[in-house]
mmCIF file with all atom_site columns, C-alpha atoms in Angstrom:
data_model
loop_
_atom_site.group_PDB
_atom_site.id
_atom_site.type_symbol
_atom_site.label_atom_id
_atom_site.label_alt_id
_atom_site.label_comp_id
_atom_site.label_asym_id
_atom_site.label_entity_id
_atom_site.label_seq_id
_atom_site.pdbx_PDB_ins_code
_atom_site.Cartn_x
_atom_site.Cartn_y
_atom_site.Cartn_z
_atom_site.occupancy
_atom_site.B_iso_or_equiv
_atom_site.pdbx_formal_charge
_atom_site.auth_seq_id
_atom_site.auth_comp_id
_atom_site.auth_asym_id
_atom_site.auth_atom_id
_atom_site.pdbx_PDB_model_num
ATOM 1   C CA . MET A 1 1   ? -0.850  -2.060  9.985   1.00 96.00 ? 1   MET A CA 1
ATOM 2   C CA . LEU A 1 2   ? 1.914   0.298   10.856  1.00 97.00 ? 2   LEU A CA 1
ATOM 3   C CA . ILE A 1 3   ? 2.507   3.532   9.110   1.00 97.00 ? 3   ILE A CA 1
ATOM 4   C CA . SER A 1 4   ? 5.086   6.359   9.309   1.00 95.00 ? 4   SER A CA 1
ATOM 5   C CA . LYS A 1 5   ? 2.860   9.271   8.415   1.00 95.00 ? 5   LYS A CA 1
ATOM 6   C CA . PHE A 1 6   ? 3.796   12.505  6.643   1.00 95.00 ? 6   PHE A CA 1
ATOM 7   C CA . ASP A 1 7   ? 3.334   16.018  7.993   1.00 93.00 ? 7   ASP A CA 1
ATOM 8   C CA . ASN A 1 8   ? -0.298  16.546  7.920   1.00 92.00 ? 8   ASN A CA 1
ATOM 9   C CA . ASN A 1 9   ? -0.354  20.269  8.552   1.00 92.00 ? 9   ASN A CA 1
ATOM 10  C CA . GLU A 1 10  ? -3.051  21.735  6.321   1.00 91.00 ? 10  GLU A CA 1
ATOM 11  C CA . SER A 1 11  ? -3.919  18.313  4.915   1.00 90.00 ? 11  SER A CA 1
ATOM 12  C CA . ASN A 1 12  ? -7.663  19.095  5.035   1.00 90.00 ? 12  ASN A CA 1
ATOM 13  C CA . ILE A 1 13  ? -7.121  21.990  2.554   1.00 93.00 ? 13  ILE A CA 1
ATOM 14  C CA . ASN A 1 14  ? -4.617  19.986  0.509   1.00 94.00 ? 14  ASN A CA 1
ATOM 15  C CA . VAL A 1 15  ? -7.121  17.022  0.180   1.00 95.00 ? 15  VAL A CA 1
ATOM 16  C CA . LYS A 1 16  ? -9.877  19.390  -0.980  1.00 95.00 ? 16  LYS A CA 1
ATOM 17  C CA . GLN A 1 17  ? -7.452  20.798  -3.615  1.00 95.00 ? 17  GLN A CA 1
ATOM 18  C CA . LEU A 1 18  ? -6.710  17.244  -4.709  1.00 94.00 ? 18  LEU A CA 1
ATOM 19  C CA . GLU A 1 19  ? -10.373 16.497  -5.149  1.00 95.00 ? 19  GLU A CA 1
ATOM 20  C CA . ASN A 1 20  ? -10.888 19.744  -7.145  1.00 94.00 ? 20  ASN A CA 1
ATOM 21  C CA . MET A 1 21  ? -7.835  19.011  -9.367  1.00 92.00 ? 21  MET A CA 1
ATOM 22  C CA . TYR A 1 22  ? -9.247  15.652  -10.475 1.00 93.00 ? 22  TYR A CA 1
ATOM 23  C CA . ASP A 1 23  ? -12.896 16.736  -10.174 1.00 93.00 ? 23  ASP A CA 1
ATOM 24  C CA . MET A 1 24  ? -13.801 13.898  -7.802  1.00 93.00 ? 24  MET A CA 1
ATOM 25  C CA . ALA A 1 25  ? -14.948 13.205  -4.368  1.00 94.00 ? 25  ALA A CA 1
ATOM 26  C CA . LEU A 1 26  ? -12.923 10.624  -2.464  1.00 96.00 ? 26  LEU A CA 1
ATOM 27  C CA . PRO A 1 27  ? -14.641 8.129   -0.274  1.00 96.00 ? 27  PRO A CA 1
ATOM 28  C CA . ASP A 1 28  ? -15.071 9.565   3.198   1.00 95.00 ? 28  ASP A CA 1
ATOM 29  C CA . GLU A 1 29  ? -13.070 6.850   5.105   1.00 96.00 ? 29  GLU A CA 1
ATOM 30  C CA . TYR A 1 30  ? -10.057 7.255   2.836   1.00 97.00 ? 30  TYR A CA 1
ATOM 31  C CA . LYS A 1 31  ? -10.330 11.117  3.010   1.00 95.00 ? 31  LYS A CA 1
ATOM 32  C CA . LYS A 1 32  ? -10.266 10.830  6.860   1.00 96.00 ? 32  LYS A CA 1
ATOM 33  C CA . PHE A 1 33  ? -7.032  8.692   6.422   1.00 97.00 ? 33  PHE A CA 1
ATOM 34  C CA . LEU A 1 34  ? -5.452  11.426  4.256   1.00 96.00 ? 34  LEU A CA 1
ATOM 35  C CA . ILE A 1 35  ? -6.344  14.173  6.609   1.00 95.00 ? 35  ILE A CA 1
ATOM 36  C CA . LYS A 1 36  ? -5.113  12.271  9.657   1.00 96.00 ? 36  LYS A CA 1
ATOM 37  C CA . TYR A 1 37  ? -1.925  10.766  8.136   1.00 97.00 ? 37  TYR A CA 1
ATOM 38  C CA . ASN A 1 38  ? -1.370  12.433  4.863   1.00 96.00 ? 38  ASN A CA 1
ATOM 39  C CA . GLY A 1 39  ? -0.354  9.039   3.388   1.00 96.00 ? 39  GLY A CA 1
ATOM 40  C CA . GLY A 1 40  ? 2.986   7.658   4.651   1.00 96.00 ? 40  GLY A CA 1
ATOM 41  C CA . LYS A 1 41  ? 5.597   5.057   4.417   1.00 95.00 ? 41  LYS A CA 1
ATOM 42  C CA . THR A 1 42  ? 4.660   1.424   5.242   1.00 96.00 ? 42  THR A CA 1
ATOM 43  C CA . PRO A 1 43  ? 8.013   -0.521  5.468   1.00 93.00 ? 43  PRO A CA 1
ATOM 44  C CA . GLU A 1 44  ? 7.824   -4.212  6.197   1.00 93.00 ? 44  GLU A CA 1
ATOM 45  C CA . THR A 1 45  ? 4.109   -4.300  5.269   1.00 97.00 ? 45  THR A CA 1
ATOM 46  C CA . LYS A 1 46  ? 2.508   -7.054  3.233   1.00 97.00 ? 46  LYS A CA 1
ATOM 47  C CA . PHE A 1 47  ? -0.836  -8.500  2.264   1.00 97.00 ? 47  PHE A CA 1
ATOM 48  C CA . LYS A 1 48  ? -2.031  -11.648 0.547   1.00 97.00 ? 48  LYS A CA 1
ATOM 49  C CA . ILE A 1 49  ? -5.607  -11.226 -0.716  1.00 96.00 ? 49  ILE A CA 1
ATOM 50  C CA . ASN A 1 50  ? -7.541  -12.786 -3.700  1.00 94.00 ? 50  ASN A CA 1
ATOM 51  C CA . GLY A 1 51  ? -4.486  -14.279 -5.217  1.00 94.00 ? 51  GLY A CA 1
ATOM 52  C CA . VAL A 1 52  ? -2.396  -11.127 -5.002  1.00 96.00 ? 52  VAL A CA 1
ATOM 53  C CA . SER A 1 53  ? 0.607   -11.254 -2.597  1.00 97.00 ? 53  SER A CA 1
ATOM 54  C CA . SER A 1 54  ? 2.432   -7.933  -2.319  1.00 97.00 ? 54  SER A CA 1
ATOM 55  C CA . ASP A 1 55  ? 4.200   -5.472  -0.197  1.00 97.00 ? 55  ASP A CA 1
ATOM 56  C CA . ILE A 1 56  ? 3.248   -1.871  0.289   1.00 97.00 ? 56  ILE A CA 1
ATOM 57  C CA . GLN A 1 57  ? 5.930   0.727   0.169   1.00 95.00 ? 57  GLN A CA 1
ATOM 58  C CA . GLY A 1 58  ? 3.527   3.584   1.134   1.00 97.00 ? 58  GLY A CA 1
ATOM 59  C CA . PHE A 1 59  ? 0.474   5.615   0.516   1.00 98.00 ? 59  PHE A CA 1
ATOM 60  C CA . PHE A 1 60  ? 0.462   8.854   -1.481  1.00 97.00 ? 60  PHE A CA 1
ATOM 61  C CA . GLY A 1 61  ? 0.085   12.063  0.283   1.00 96.00 ? 61  GLY A CA 1
ATOM 62  C CA . VAL A 1 62  ? -0.469  15.778  -0.402  1.00 95.00 ? 62  VAL A CA 1
ATOM 63  C CA . GLY A 1 63  ? 1.166   19.075  0.763   1.00 92.00 ? 63  GLY A CA 1
ATOM 64  C CA . ASN A 1 64  ? 4.231   18.204  2.827   1.00 90.00 ? 64  ASN A CA 1
ATOM 65  C CA . ALA A 1 65  ? 4.451   14.521  1.788   1.00 93.00 ? 65  ALA A CA 1
ATOM 66  C CA . GLU A 1 66  ? 7.881   13.275  0.682   1.00 91.00 ? 66  GLU A CA 1
ATOM 67  C CA . GLU A 1 67  ? 8.426   13.798  -3.056  1.00 92.00 ? 67  GLU A CA 1
ATOM 68  C CA . SER A 1 68  ? 8.450   10.130  -4.225  1.00 91.00 ? 68  SER A CA 1
ATOM 69  C CA . TYR A 1 69  ? 5.224   9.529   -2.238  1.00 94.00 ? 69  TYR A CA 1
ATOM 70  C CA . HIS A 1 70  ? 3.468   12.740  -3.379  1.00 94.00 ? 70  HIS A CA 1
ATOM 71  C CA . PHE A 1 71  ? 0.364   12.768  -5.593  1.00 94.00 ? 71  PHE A CA 1
ATOM 72  C CA . ASP A 1 72  ? 2.039   15.420  -7.676  1.00 91.00 ? 72  ASP A CA 1
ATOM 73  C CA . ARG A 1 73  ? 4.274   12.698  -9.138  1.00 89.00 ? 73  ARG A CA 1
ATOM 74  C CA . LEU A 1 74  ? 1.156   11.241  -10.894 1.00 88.00 ? 74  LEU A CA 1
ATOM 75  C CA . LYS A 1 75  ? -0.348  14.403  -12.290 1.00 84.00 ? 75  LYS A CA 1
ATOM 76  C CA . ASN A 1 76  ? 1.578   14.421  -15.621 1.00 81.00 ? 76  ASN A CA 1
ATOM 77  C CA . SER A 1 77  ? 1.045   10.628  -16.044 1.00 83.00 ? 77  SER A CA 1
ATOM 78  C CA . VAL A 1 78  ? -0.946  9.484   -19.079 1.00 80.00 ? 78  VAL A CA 1
ATOM 79  C CA . ARG A 1 79  ? -2.420  6.736   -16.903 1.00 89.00 ? 79  ARG A CA 1
ATOM 80  C CA . ILE A 1 80  ? -4.109  9.007   -14.407 1.00 90.00 ? 80  ILE A CA 1
ATOM 81  C CA . GLN A 1 81  ? -6.671  10.166  -16.962 1.00 89.00 ? 81  GLN A CA 1
ATOM 82  C CA . GLU A 1 82  ? -7.337  6.537   -17.998 1.00 91.00 ? 82  GLU A CA 1
ATOM 83  C CA . TRP A 1 83  ? -7.762  5.504   -14.418 1.00 93.00 ? 83  TRP A CA 1
ATOM 84  C CA . LEU A 1 84  ? -10.117 8.491   -13.783 1.00 92.00 ? 84  LEU A CA 1
ATOM 85  C CA . LYS A 1 85  ? -12.263 7.435   -16.775 1.00 92.00 ? 85  LYS A CA 1
ATOM 86  C CA . CYS A 1 86  ? -12.720 4.085   -14.894 1.00 93.00 ? 86  CYS A CA 1
ATOM 87  C CA . GLU A 1 87  ? -13.446 5.984   -11.569 1.00 94.00 ? 87  GLU A CA 1
ATOM 88  C CA . MET A 1 88  ? -10.291 4.622   -10.164 1.00 96.00 ? 88  MET A CA 1
ATOM 89  C CA . PHE A 1 89  ? -7.680  6.598   -8.201  1.00 96.00 ? 89  PHE A CA 1
ATOM 90  C CA . PRO A 1 90  ? -4.133  5.391   -7.044  1.00 97.00 ? 90  PRO A CA 1
ATOM 91  C CA . ILE A 1 91  ? -3.593  5.562   -3.348  1.00 97.00 ? 91  ILE A CA 1
ATOM 92  C CA . GLY A 1 92  ? -0.400  3.584   -2.789  1.00 97.00 ? 92  GLY A CA 1
ATOM 93  C CA . PHE A 1 93  ? 2.232   1.430   -4.485  1.00 97.00 ? 93  PHE A CA 1
ATOM 94  C CA . ASN A 1 94  ? 4.565   -1.568  -4.023  1.00 97.00 ? 94  ASN A CA 1
ATOM 95  C CA . ILE A 1 95  ? 8.266   -1.980  -4.665  1.00 94.00 ? 95  ILE A CA 1
ATOM 96  C CA . PHE A 1 96  ? 7.679   -2.984  -8.381  1.00 95.00 ? 96  PHE A CA 1
ATOM 97  C CA . GLY A 1 97  ? 5.524   0.093   -9.152  1.00 93.00 ? 97  GLY A CA 1
ATOM 98  C CA . ASP A 1 98  ? 2.181   -1.681  -9.104  1.00 96.00 ? 98  ASP A CA 1
ATOM 99  C CA . TYR A 1 99  ? -0.672  0.313   -7.532  1.00 96.00 ? 99  TYR A CA 1
ATOM 100 C CA . ILE A 1 100 ? -3.226  0.064   -4.896  1.00 97.00 ? 100 ILE A CA 1
ATOM 101 C CA . MET A 1 101 ? -6.268  1.842   -6.248  1.00 97.00 ? 101 MET A CA 1
ATOM 102 C CA . ILE A 1 102 ? -9.566  3.021   -4.725  1.00 98.00 ? 102 ILE A CA 1
ATOM 103 C CA . SER A 1 103 ? -12.884 3.201   -6.661  1.00 97.00 ? 103 SER A CA 1
ATOM 104 C CA . VAL A 1 104 ? -14.308 6.660   -6.200  1.00 94.00 ? 104 VAL A CA 1
ATOM 105 C CA . ASN A 1 105 ? -17.651 5.107   -7.133  1.00 92.00 ? 105 ASN A CA 1
ATOM 106 C CA . ASN A 1 106 ? -18.064 2.083   -5.061  1.00 95.00 ? 106 ASN A CA 1
ATOM 107 C CA . LYS A 1 107 ? -15.268 2.741   -2.336  1.00 96.00 ? 107 LYS A CA 1
ATOM 108 C CA . LYS A 1 108 ? -13.675 -0.678  -2.996  1.00 98.00 ? 108 LYS A CA 1
ATOM 109 C CA . ILE A 1 109 ? -9.898  -1.211  -3.042  1.00 98.00 ? 109 ILE A CA 1
ATOM 110 C CA . TYR A 1 110 ? -8.154  -2.796  -6.022  1.00 98.00 ? 110 TYR A CA 1
ATOM 111 C CA . PHE A 1 111 ? -4.762  -3.943  -7.068  1.00 97.00 ? 111 PHE A CA 1
ATOM 112 C CA . CYS A 1 112 ? -3.413  -2.855  -10.519 1.00 96.00 ? 112 CYS A CA 1
ATOM 113 C CA . TYR A 1 113 ? -0.246  -4.175  -12.004 1.00 94.00 ? 113 TYR A CA 1
ATOM 114 C CA . HIS A 1 114 ? 1.962   -1.522  -13.630 1.00 90.00 ? 114 HIS A CA 1
ATOM 115 C CA . ASP A 1 115 ? 2.155   -3.504  -16.921 1.00 90.00 ? 115 ASP A CA 1
ATOM 116 C CA . LYS A 1 116 ? -1.695  -4.084  -17.046 1.00 87.00 ? 116 LYS A CA 1
ATOM 117 C CA . PRO A 1 117 ? -2.855  -0.516  -16.302 1.00 75.00 ? 117 PRO A CA 1
ATOM 118 C CA . LEU A 1 118 ? -6.573  -1.046  -16.735 1.00 86.00 ? 118 LEU A CA 1
ATOM 119 C CA . GLN A 1 119 ? -7.007  -4.422  -15.161 1.00 93.00 ? 119 GLN A CA 1
ATOM 120 C CA . TYR A 1 120 ? -8.176  -4.322  -11.539 1.00 96.00 ? 120 TYR A CA 1
ATOM 121 C CA . ILE A 1 121 ? -8.194  -7.068  -8.964  1.00 97.00 ? 121 ILE A CA 1
ATOM 122 C CA . GLU A 1 122 ? -10.541 -6.485  -6.093  1.00 97.00 ? 122 GLU A CA 1
ATOM 123 C CA . LEU A 1 123 ? -8.808  -6.593  -2.683  1.00 98.00 ? 123 LEU A CA 1
ATOM 124 C CA . ALA A 1 124 ? -11.388 -5.201  -0.188  1.00 98.00 ? 124 ALA A CA 1
ATOM 125 C CA . GLU A 1 125 ? -14.852 -3.725  0.213   1.00 97.00 ? 125 GLU A CA 1
ATOM 126 C CA . ASP A 1 126 ? -13.391 -0.399  1.507   1.00 97.00 ? 126 ASP A CA 1
ATOM 127 C CA . PHE A 1 127 ? -10.227 1.150   2.802   1.00 97.00 ? 127 PHE A CA 1
ATOM 128 C CA . GLY A 1 128 ? -10.652 0.103   6.353   1.00 96.00 ? 128 GLY A CA 1
ATOM 129 C CA . SER A 1 129 ? -11.141 -3.542  5.513   1.00 96.00 ? 129 SER A CA 1
ATOM 130 C CA . PHE A 1 130 ? -8.029  -3.415  3.250   1.00 97.00 ? 130 PHE A CA 1
ATOM 131 C CA . ILE A 1 131 ? -5.995  -1.900  6.202   1.00 97.00 ? 131 ILE A CA 1
ATOM 132 C CA . ASN A 1 132 ? -7.154  -4.659  8.432   1.00 96.00 ? 132 ASN A CA 1
ATOM 133 C CA . LYS A 1 133 ? -5.901  -7.302  5.995   1.00 97.00 ? 133 LYS A CA 1
ATOM 134 C CA . CYS A 1 134 ? -2.325  -5.842  5.850   1.00 97.00 ? 134 CYS A CA 1
ATOM 135 C CA . LYS A 1 135 ? 0.441   -7.059  8.175   1.00 97.00 ? 135 LYS A CA 1
ATOM 136 C CA . SER A 1 136 ? 3.398   -4.994  9.288   1.00 97.00 ? 136 SER A CA 1
ATOM 137 C CA . LYS A 1 137 ? 6.480   -5.742  11.240  1.00 94.00 ? 137 LYS A CA 1
ATOM 138 C CA . LYS A 1 138 ? 8.048   -3.092  13.501  1.00 93.00 ? 138 LYS A CA 1
ATOM 139 C CA . ILE A 1 139 ? 11.279  -1.799  12.411  1.00 90.00 ? 139 ILE A CA 1
ATOM 140 C CA . GLY A 1 140 ? 13.792  -2.968  14.967  1.00 84.00 ? 140 GLY A CA 1
ATOM 141 C CA . TYR A 1 141 ? 17.525  -2.691  15.424  1.00 87.00 ? 141 TYR A CA 1
ATOM 142 C CA . ILE A 1 142 ? 19.313  -1.381  12.313  1.00 89.00 ? 142 ILE A CA 1
ATOM 143 C CA . ARG A 1 143 ? 22.632  -3.053  11.700  1.00 92.00 ? 143 ARG A CA 1
ATOM 144 C CA . SER A 1 144 ? 25.543  -0.748  11.076  1.00 94.00 ? 144 SER A CA 1
ATOM 145 C CA . ILE A 1 145 ? 27.673  -0.704  7.826   1.00 95.00 ? 145 ILE A CA 1
ATOM 146 C CA . GLU A 1 146 ? 30.495  -2.379  9.972   1.00 95.00 ? 146 GLU A CA 1
ATOM 147 C CA . GLU A 1 147 ? 28.236  -5.173  11.100  1.00 96.00 ? 147 GLU A CA 1
ATOM 148 C CA . ARG A 1 148 ? 26.997  -5.818  7.503   1.00 95.00 ? 148 ARG A CA 1
ATOM 149 C CA . ARG A 1 149 ? 30.509  -5.789  6.225   1.00 94.00 ? 149 ARG A CA 1
ATOM 150 C CA . ASN A 1 150 ? 31.728  -8.276  8.816   1.00 96.00 ? 150 ASN A CA 1
ATOM 151 C CA . ASP A 1 151 ? 28.784  -10.610 8.033   1.00 95.00 ? 151 ASP A CA 1
ATOM 152 C CA . MET A 1 152 ? 29.571  -10.564 4.345   1.00 94.00 ? 152 MET A CA 1
ATOM 153 C CA . ILE A 1 153 ? 33.277  -11.344 4.984   1.00 95.00 ? 153 ILE A CA 1
ATOM 154 C CA . LYS A 1 154 ? 32.245  -14.225 7.409   1.00 95.00 ? 154 LYS A CA 1
ATOM 155 C CA . LEU A 1 155 ? 30.035  -15.621 4.560   1.00 95.00 ? 155 LEU A CA 1
ATOM 156 C CA . GLY A 1 156 ? 32.996  -15.525 2.136   1.00 95.00 ? 156 GLY A CA 1
ATOM 157 C CA . LYS A 1 157 ? 31.445  -12.648 0.133   1.00 94.00 ? 157 LYS A CA 1
ATOM 158 C CA . GLY A 1 158 ? 33.809  -9.906  1.098   1.00 93.00 ? 158 GLY A CA 1
ATOM 159 C CA . ASP A 1 159 ? 34.593  -9.402  -2.713  1.00 94.00 ? 159 ASP A CA 1
ATOM 160 C CA . LYS A 1 160 ? 30.869  -8.375  -3.133  1.00 94.00 ? 160 LYS A CA 1
ATOM 161 C CA . ILE A 1 161 ? 31.225  -5.252  -0.877  1.00 95.00 ? 161 ILE A CA 1
ATOM 162 C CA . THR A 1 162 ? 31.379  -2.394  -3.326  1.00 95.00 ? 162 THR A CA 1
ATOM 163 C CA . PRO A 1 163 ? 31.054  1.321   -2.881  1.00 94.00 ? 163 PRO A CA 1
ATOM 164 C CA . GLU A 1 164 ? 27.595  0.906   -4.401  1.00 96.00 ? 164 GLU A CA 1
ATOM 165 C CA . LYS A 1 165 ? 26.583  -1.635  -1.774  1.00 94.00 ? 165 LYS A CA 1
ATOM 166 C CA . ILE A 1 166 ? 27.894  0.465   1.019   1.00 95.00 ? 166 ILE A CA 1
ATOM 167 C CA . ALA A 1 167 ? 25.958  3.532   -0.339  1.00 95.00 ? 167 ALA A CA 1
ATOM 168 C CA . GLY A 1 168 ? 22.789  1.336   -0.465  1.00 93.00 ? 168 GLY A CA 1
ATOM 169 C CA . TRP A 1 169 ? 23.412  0.173   3.205   1.00 94.00 ? 169 TRP A CA 1
ATOM 170 C CA . GLN A 1 170 ? 23.809  3.749   4.248   1.00 94.00 ? 170 GLN A CA 1
ATOM 171 C CA . ALA A 1 171 ? 20.700  4.924   2.429   1.00 89.00 ? 171 ALA A CA 1
ATOM 172 C CA . GLU A 1 172 ? 18.765  2.205   4.255   1.00 87.00 ? 172 GLU A CA 1
ATOM 173 C CA . ILE A 1 173 ? 20.188  3.081   7.674   1.00 91.00 ? 173 ILE A CA 1
ATOM 174 C CA . ASP A 1 174 ? 19.396  6.747   6.996   1.00 88.00 ? 174 ASP A CA 1
ATOM 175 C CA . GLU A 1 175 ? 15.802  5.869   5.882   1.00 83.00 ? 175 GLU A CA 1
ATOM 176 C CA . TYR A 1 176 ? 15.001  3.633   8.888   1.00 85.00 ? 176 TYR A CA 1
ATOM 177 C CA . ALA A 1 177 ? 16.892  5.492   11.614  1.00 84.00 ? 177 ALA A CA 1
ATOM 178 C CA . ASN A 1 178 ? 14.330  8.407   11.541  1.00 80.00 ? 178 ASN A CA 1
ATOM 179 C CA . ILE A 1 179 ? 11.164  6.421   10.921  1.00 88.00 ? 179 ILE A CA 1
ATOM 180 C CA . HIS A 1 180 ? 8.450   6.526   13.465  1.00 90.00 ? 180 HIS A CA 1
ATOM 181 C CA . GLN A 1 181 ? 5.843   3.785   13.020  1.00 93.00 ? 181 GLN A CA 1
ATOM 182 C CA . GLU A 1 182 ? 2.396   3.837   14.546  1.00 94.00 ? 182 GLU A CA 1
ATOM 183 C CA . GLU A 1 183 ? -0.673  1.749   14.303  1.00 95.00 ? 183 GLU A CA 1
ATOM 184 C CA . LEU A 1 184 ? -2.876  3.070   11.497  1.00 95.00 ? 184 LEU A CA 1
ATOM 185 C CA . ARG A 1 185 ? -6.333  3.767   12.928  1.00 92.00 ? 185 ARG A CA 1
ATOM 186 C CA . ILE A 1 186 ? -9.231  5.459   11.107  1.00 87.00 ? 186 ILE A CA 1
ATOM 187 C CA . ASP A 1 187 ? -11.598 7.020   13.611  1.00 77.00 ? 187 ASP A CA 1
#
């Protein structure tokens, strides 16, 4: 699995603060991941396990993690308290807002649909096993806006090129141009 990690400066301290905030102890393997990578983006990553087929947008981080991937975005959620009562903790999410969860009790990884917040589908025995079941594609060449525009025109869809579509293309170009993917390894 490939990941574009977040700044992990002081992640050791930040992970301890996260555990204290929620009065829990994270499984050691997952804690090592957070300290080493501080979560991260996982573009072009998918898995198909136990009847669940999904992408993974990324894993939550602490401290200097990007805002939309930061654990802080969950702290005011009503669901976080419900999950914690079940000894579950969200560690990642997909494009639809569904969650990858870790059991702080048995270390297993689960999938939780956003519209079924207390139903969990087991995915793996532990974090490392889950990572090994995920497949990523390396981000390659990023097409320019002009190339995308020309392709749409060739397909007879030039009328579908709107300022909103161009802004979306630019956002994707900006996102992927500065991404550095590396093989996720938990040592």
